[in-house]
PDB file of C-alpha atoms in Angstrom:
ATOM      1  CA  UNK A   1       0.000   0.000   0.000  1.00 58.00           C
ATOM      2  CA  UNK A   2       0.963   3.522  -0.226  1.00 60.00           C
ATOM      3  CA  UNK A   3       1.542   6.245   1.970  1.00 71.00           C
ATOM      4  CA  UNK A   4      -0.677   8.995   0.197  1.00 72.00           C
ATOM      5  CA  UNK A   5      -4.194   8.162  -0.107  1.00 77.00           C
ATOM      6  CA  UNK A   6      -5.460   8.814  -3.208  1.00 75.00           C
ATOM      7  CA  UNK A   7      -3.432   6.678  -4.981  1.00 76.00           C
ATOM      8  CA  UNK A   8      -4.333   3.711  -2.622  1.00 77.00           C
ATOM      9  CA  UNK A   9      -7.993   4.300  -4.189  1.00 74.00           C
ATOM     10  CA  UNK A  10      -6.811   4.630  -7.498  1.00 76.00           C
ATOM     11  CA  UNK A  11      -4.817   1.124  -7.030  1.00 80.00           C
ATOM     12  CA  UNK A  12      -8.043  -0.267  -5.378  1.00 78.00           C
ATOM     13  CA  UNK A  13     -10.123   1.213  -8.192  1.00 78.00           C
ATOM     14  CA  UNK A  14      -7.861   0.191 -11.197  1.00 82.00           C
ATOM     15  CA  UNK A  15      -6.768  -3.771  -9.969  1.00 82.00           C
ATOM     16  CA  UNK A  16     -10.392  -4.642 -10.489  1.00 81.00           C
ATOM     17  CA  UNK A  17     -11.143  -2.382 -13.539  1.00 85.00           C
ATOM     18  CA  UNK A  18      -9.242  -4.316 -16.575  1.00 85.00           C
ATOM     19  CA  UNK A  19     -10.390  -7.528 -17.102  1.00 81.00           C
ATOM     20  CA  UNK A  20      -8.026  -9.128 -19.039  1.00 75.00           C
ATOM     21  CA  UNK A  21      -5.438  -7.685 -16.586  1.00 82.00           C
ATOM     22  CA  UNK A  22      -4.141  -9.333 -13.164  1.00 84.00           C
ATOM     23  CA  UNK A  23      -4.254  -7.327  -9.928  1.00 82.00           C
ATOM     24  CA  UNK A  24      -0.950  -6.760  -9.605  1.00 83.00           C
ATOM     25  CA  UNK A  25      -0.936  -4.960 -12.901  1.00 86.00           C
ATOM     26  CA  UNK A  26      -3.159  -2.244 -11.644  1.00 87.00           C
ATOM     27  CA  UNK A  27      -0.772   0.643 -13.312  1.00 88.00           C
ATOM     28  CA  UNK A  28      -1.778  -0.502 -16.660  1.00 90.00           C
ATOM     29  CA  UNK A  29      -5.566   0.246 -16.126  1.00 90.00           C
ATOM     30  CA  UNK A  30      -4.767   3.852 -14.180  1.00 90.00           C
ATOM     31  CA  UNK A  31      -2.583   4.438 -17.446  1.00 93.00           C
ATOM     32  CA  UNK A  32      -5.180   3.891 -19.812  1.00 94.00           C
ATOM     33  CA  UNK A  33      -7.859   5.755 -17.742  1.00 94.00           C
ATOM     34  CA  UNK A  34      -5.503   8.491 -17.490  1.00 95.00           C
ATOM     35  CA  UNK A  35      -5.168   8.820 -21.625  1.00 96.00           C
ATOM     36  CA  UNK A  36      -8.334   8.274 -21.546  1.00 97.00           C
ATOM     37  CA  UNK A  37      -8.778  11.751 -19.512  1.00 97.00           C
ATOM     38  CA  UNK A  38      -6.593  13.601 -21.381  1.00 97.00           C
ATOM     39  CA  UNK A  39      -7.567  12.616 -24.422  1.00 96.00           C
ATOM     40  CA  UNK A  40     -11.354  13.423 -23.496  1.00 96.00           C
ATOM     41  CA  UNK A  41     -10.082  16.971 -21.636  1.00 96.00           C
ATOM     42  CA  UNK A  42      -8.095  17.762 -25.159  1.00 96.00           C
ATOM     43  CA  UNK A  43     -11.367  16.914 -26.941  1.00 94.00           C
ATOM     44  CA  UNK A  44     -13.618  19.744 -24.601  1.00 93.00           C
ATOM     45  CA  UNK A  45     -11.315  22.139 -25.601  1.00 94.00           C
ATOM     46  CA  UNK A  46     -10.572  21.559 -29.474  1.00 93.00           C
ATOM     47  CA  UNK A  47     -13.142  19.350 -30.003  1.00 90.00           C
ATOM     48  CA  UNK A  48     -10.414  16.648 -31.503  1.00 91.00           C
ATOM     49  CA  UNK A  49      -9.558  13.039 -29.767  1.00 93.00           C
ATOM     50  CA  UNK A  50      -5.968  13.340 -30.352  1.00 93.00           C
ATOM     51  CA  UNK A  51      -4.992   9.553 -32.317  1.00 93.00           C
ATOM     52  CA  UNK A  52      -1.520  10.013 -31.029  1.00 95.00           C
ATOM     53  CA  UNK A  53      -2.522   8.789 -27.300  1.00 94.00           C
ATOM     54  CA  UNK A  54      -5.196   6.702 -28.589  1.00 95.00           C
ATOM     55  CA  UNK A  55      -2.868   4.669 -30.630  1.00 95.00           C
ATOM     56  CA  UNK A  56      -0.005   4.654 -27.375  1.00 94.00           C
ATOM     57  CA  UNK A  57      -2.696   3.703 -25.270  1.00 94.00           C
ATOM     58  CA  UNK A  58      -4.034   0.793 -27.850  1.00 95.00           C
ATOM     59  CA  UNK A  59      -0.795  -0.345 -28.479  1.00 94.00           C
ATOM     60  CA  UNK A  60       0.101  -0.052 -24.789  1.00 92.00           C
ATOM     61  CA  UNK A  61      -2.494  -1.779 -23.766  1.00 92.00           C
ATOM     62  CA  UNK A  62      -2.529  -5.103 -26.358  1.00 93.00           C
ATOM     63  CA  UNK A  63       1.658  -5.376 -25.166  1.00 93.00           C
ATOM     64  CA  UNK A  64       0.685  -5.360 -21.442  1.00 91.00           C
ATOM     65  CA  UNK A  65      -2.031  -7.895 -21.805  1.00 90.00           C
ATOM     66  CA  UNK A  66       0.112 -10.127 -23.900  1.00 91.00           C
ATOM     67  CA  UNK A  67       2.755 -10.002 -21.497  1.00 91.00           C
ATOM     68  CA  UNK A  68       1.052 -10.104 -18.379  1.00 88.00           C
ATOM     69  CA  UNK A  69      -1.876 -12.036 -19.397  1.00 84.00           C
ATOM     70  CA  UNK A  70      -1.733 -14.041 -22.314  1.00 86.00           C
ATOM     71  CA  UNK A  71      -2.190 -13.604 -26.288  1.00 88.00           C
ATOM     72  CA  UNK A  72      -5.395 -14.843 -26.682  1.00 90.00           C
ATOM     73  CA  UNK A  73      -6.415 -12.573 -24.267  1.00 87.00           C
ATOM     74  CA  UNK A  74      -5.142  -9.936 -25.869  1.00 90.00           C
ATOM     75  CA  UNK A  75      -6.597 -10.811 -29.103  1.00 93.00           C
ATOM     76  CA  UNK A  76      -9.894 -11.413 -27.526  1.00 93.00           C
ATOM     77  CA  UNK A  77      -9.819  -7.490 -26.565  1.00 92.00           C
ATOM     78  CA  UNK A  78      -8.553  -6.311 -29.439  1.00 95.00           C
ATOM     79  CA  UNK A  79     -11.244  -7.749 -31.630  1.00 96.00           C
ATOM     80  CA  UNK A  80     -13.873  -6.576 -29.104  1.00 96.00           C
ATOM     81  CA  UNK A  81     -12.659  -2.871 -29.619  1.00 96.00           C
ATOM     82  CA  UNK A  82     -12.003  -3.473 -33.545  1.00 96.00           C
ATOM     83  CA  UNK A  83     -15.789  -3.901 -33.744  1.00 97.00           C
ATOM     84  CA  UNK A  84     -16.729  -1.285 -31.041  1.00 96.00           C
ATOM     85  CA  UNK A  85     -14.648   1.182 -33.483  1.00 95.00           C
ATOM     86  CA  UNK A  86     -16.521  -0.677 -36.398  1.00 96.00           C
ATOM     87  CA  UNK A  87     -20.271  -0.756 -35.224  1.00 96.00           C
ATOM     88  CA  UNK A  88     -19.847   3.103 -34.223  1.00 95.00           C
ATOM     89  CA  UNK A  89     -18.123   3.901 -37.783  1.00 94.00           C
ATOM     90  CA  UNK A  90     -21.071   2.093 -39.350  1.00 95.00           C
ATOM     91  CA  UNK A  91     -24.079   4.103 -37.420  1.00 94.00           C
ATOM     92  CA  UNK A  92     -22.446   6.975 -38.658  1.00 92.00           C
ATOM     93  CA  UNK A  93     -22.297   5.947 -42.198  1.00 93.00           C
ATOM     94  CA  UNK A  94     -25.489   5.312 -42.319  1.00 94.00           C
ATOM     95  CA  UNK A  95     -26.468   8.116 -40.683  1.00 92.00           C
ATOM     96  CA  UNK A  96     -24.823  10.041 -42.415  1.00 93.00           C
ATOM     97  CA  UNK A  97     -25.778   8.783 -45.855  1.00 93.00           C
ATOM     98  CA  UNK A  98     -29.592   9.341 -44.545  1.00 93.00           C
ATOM     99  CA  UNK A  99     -29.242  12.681 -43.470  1.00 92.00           C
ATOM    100  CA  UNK A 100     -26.277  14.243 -44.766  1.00 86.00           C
ATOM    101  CA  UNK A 101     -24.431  15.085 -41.670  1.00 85.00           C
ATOM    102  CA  UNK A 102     -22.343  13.096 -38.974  1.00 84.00           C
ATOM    103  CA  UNK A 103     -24.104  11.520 -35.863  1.00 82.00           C
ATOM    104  CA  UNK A 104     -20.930  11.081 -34.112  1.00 86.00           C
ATOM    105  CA  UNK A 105     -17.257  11.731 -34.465  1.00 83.00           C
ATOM    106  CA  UNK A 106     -14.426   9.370 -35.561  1.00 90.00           C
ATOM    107  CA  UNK A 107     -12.810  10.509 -32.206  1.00 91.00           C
ATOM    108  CA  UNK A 108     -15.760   8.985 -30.461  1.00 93.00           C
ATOM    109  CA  UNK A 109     -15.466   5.752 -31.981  1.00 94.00           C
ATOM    110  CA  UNK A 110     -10.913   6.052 -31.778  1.00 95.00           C
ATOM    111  CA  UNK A 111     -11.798   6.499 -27.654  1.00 96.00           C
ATOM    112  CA  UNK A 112     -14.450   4.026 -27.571  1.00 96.00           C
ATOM    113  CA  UNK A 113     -12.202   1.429 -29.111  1.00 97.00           C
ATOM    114  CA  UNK A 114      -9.569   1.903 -26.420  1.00 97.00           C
ATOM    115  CA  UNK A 115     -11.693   1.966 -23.453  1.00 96.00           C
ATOM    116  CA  UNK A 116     -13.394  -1.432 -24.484  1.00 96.00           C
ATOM    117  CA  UNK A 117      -9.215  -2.761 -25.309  1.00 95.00           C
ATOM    118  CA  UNK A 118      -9.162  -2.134 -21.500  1.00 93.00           C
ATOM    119  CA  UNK A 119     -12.109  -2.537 -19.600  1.00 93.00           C
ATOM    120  CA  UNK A 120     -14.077  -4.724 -21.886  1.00 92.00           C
ATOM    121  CA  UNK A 121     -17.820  -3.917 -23.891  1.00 94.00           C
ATOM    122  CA  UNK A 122     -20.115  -3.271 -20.856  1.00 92.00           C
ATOM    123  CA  UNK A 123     -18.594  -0.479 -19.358  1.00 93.00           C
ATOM    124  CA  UNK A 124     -18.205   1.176 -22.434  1.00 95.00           C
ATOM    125  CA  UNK A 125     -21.905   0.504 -23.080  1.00 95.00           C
ATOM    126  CA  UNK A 126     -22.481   1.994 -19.763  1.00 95.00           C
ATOM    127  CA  UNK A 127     -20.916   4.916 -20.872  1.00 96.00           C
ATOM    128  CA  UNK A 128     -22.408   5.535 -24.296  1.00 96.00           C
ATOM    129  CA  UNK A 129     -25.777   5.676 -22.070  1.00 96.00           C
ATOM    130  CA  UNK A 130     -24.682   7.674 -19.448  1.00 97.00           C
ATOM    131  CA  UNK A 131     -22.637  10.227 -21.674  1.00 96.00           C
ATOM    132  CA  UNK A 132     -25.956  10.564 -24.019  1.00 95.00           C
ATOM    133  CA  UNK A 133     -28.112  11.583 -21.136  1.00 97.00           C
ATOM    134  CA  UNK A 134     -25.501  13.588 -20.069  1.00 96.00           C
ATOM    135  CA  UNK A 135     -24.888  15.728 -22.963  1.00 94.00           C
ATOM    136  CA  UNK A 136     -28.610  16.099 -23.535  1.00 93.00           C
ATOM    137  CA  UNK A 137     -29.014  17.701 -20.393  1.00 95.00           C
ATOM    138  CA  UNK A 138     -25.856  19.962 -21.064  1.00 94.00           C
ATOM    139  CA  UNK A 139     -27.931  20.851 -24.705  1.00 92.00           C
ATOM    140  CA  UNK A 140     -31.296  20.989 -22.961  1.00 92.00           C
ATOM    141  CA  UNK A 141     -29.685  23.365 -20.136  1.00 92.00           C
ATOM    142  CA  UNK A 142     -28.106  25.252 -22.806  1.00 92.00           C
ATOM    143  CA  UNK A 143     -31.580  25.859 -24.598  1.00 89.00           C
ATOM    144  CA  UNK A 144     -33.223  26.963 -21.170  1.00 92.00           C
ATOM    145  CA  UNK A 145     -30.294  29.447 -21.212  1.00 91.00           C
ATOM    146  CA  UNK A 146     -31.281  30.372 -24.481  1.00 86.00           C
ATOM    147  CA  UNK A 147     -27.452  29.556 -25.596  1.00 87.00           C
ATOM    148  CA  UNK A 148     -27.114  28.384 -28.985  1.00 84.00           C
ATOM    149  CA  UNK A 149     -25.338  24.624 -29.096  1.00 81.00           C
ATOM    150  CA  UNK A 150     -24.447  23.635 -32.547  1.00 78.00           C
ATOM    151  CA  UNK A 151     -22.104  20.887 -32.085  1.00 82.00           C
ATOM    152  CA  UNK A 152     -21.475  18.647 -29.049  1.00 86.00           C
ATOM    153  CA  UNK A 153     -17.355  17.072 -28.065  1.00 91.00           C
ATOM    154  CA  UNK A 154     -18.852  13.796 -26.678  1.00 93.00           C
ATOM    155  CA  UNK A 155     -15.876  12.201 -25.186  1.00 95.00           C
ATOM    156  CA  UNK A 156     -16.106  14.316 -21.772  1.00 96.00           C
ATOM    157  CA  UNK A 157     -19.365  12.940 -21.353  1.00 96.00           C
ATOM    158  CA  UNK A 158     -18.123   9.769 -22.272  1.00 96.00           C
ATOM    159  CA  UNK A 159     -15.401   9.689 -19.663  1.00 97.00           C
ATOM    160  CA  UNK A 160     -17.772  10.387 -17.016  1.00 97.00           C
ATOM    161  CA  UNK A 161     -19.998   7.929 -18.036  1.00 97.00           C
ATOM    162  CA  UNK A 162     -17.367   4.904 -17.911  1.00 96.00           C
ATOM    163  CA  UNK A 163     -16.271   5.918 -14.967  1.00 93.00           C
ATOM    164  CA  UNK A 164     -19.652   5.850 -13.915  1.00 92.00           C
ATOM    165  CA  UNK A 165     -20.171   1.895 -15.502  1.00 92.00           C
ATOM    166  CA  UNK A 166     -16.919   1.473 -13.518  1.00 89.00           C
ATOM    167  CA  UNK A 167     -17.948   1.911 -10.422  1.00 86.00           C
ATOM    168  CA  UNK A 168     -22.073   0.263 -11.222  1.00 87.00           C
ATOM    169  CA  UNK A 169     -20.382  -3.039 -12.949  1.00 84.00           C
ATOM    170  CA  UNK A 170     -17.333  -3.528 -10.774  1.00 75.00           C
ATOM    171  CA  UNK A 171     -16.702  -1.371  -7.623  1.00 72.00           C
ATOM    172  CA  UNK A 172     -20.197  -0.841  -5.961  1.00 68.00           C
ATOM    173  CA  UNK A 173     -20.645  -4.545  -4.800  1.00 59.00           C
ATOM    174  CA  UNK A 174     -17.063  -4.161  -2.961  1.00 60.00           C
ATOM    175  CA  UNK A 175     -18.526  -0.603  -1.150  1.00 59.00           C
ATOM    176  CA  UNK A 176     -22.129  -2.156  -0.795  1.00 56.00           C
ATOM    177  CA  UNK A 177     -22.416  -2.887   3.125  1.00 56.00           C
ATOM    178  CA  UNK A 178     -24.476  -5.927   1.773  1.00 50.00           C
ATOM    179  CA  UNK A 179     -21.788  -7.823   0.129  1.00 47.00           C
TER     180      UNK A 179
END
């Protein structure tokens, strides 16, 4: 354990987090959360996921698991977040060939695939849900304001809304008094 505090959470938080990781390997999640962060604070404020960190963090992550886990495990992840990236590419094709504008941006779909790499498809589910309710409320308090919102950077709300399918899938039966 260590002496400051907050990083005893964030070991507690992150050795459960990654799946395909073990415990002890607990850095390797916190890493990826924390490109995840930047990546998503970058995005609020230039409304662009940068690929740089989400290809280090992709590539980071598949090494890791195939050294500390195994390849297949590995493999297993990186398919899962192949067709994450996929699936959210196609909605937007579509979408976009029905009404002639995107639904969602590339850097969405570049995040998404990383975040599932690491802590697998529910989470990331979790936070597709959470961030859209999210960032409808931001619009819908924007409109109340009578500020104009033309165009939303989703992957803030989608950072709070894995961290929020973090915590529901795999930290709140550890804090539950019940368990």
């Amino acid at each position: 354990m260590f002496v400051f505090p907050p990083l005893d959470i964030l070991r507690t938080i992150t050795e459960t987090a990654a799946p395909g990781m073990p415990p002890a390997y607990w850095w390797v999640a916190a890493g990826v959360l924390g490109i995840l962060a930047l990546s998503a604070t970058i995005d609020a404020f230039t409304e662009i996921v940068p690929d740089v960190f989400i290809l280090l963090g992709l590539i980071g992550i598949f090494i890791a698991q195939t050294l500390y886990s195994s390849w297949e495990s590995a493999a297993w992840h990186f398919r899962y977040a192949l067709a994450a990236g996929f699936f959210i590419w196609a909605v937007n094709t579509l979408w976009y060939r029905h009404f002639r504008y995107d639904a969602l941006g590339m850097g969405d779909a570049k995040w998404t695939m990383l975040a599932v790499a690491c802590f697998g498809v529910t989470p990331c589910v979790y936070a597709w849900g959470v961030g859209a309710i999210l960032a409808s409320l931001y619009i819908g308090f924007a409109r109340l304001l009578r500020y104009q919102v033309s165009q939303i950077t989703f992957a803030p709300f989608l950072f709070i809304g894995l961290c929020a399918g973090l915590y529901w899938l795999r930290f709140a039966a550890y804090l539950s008094p019940l368990a």
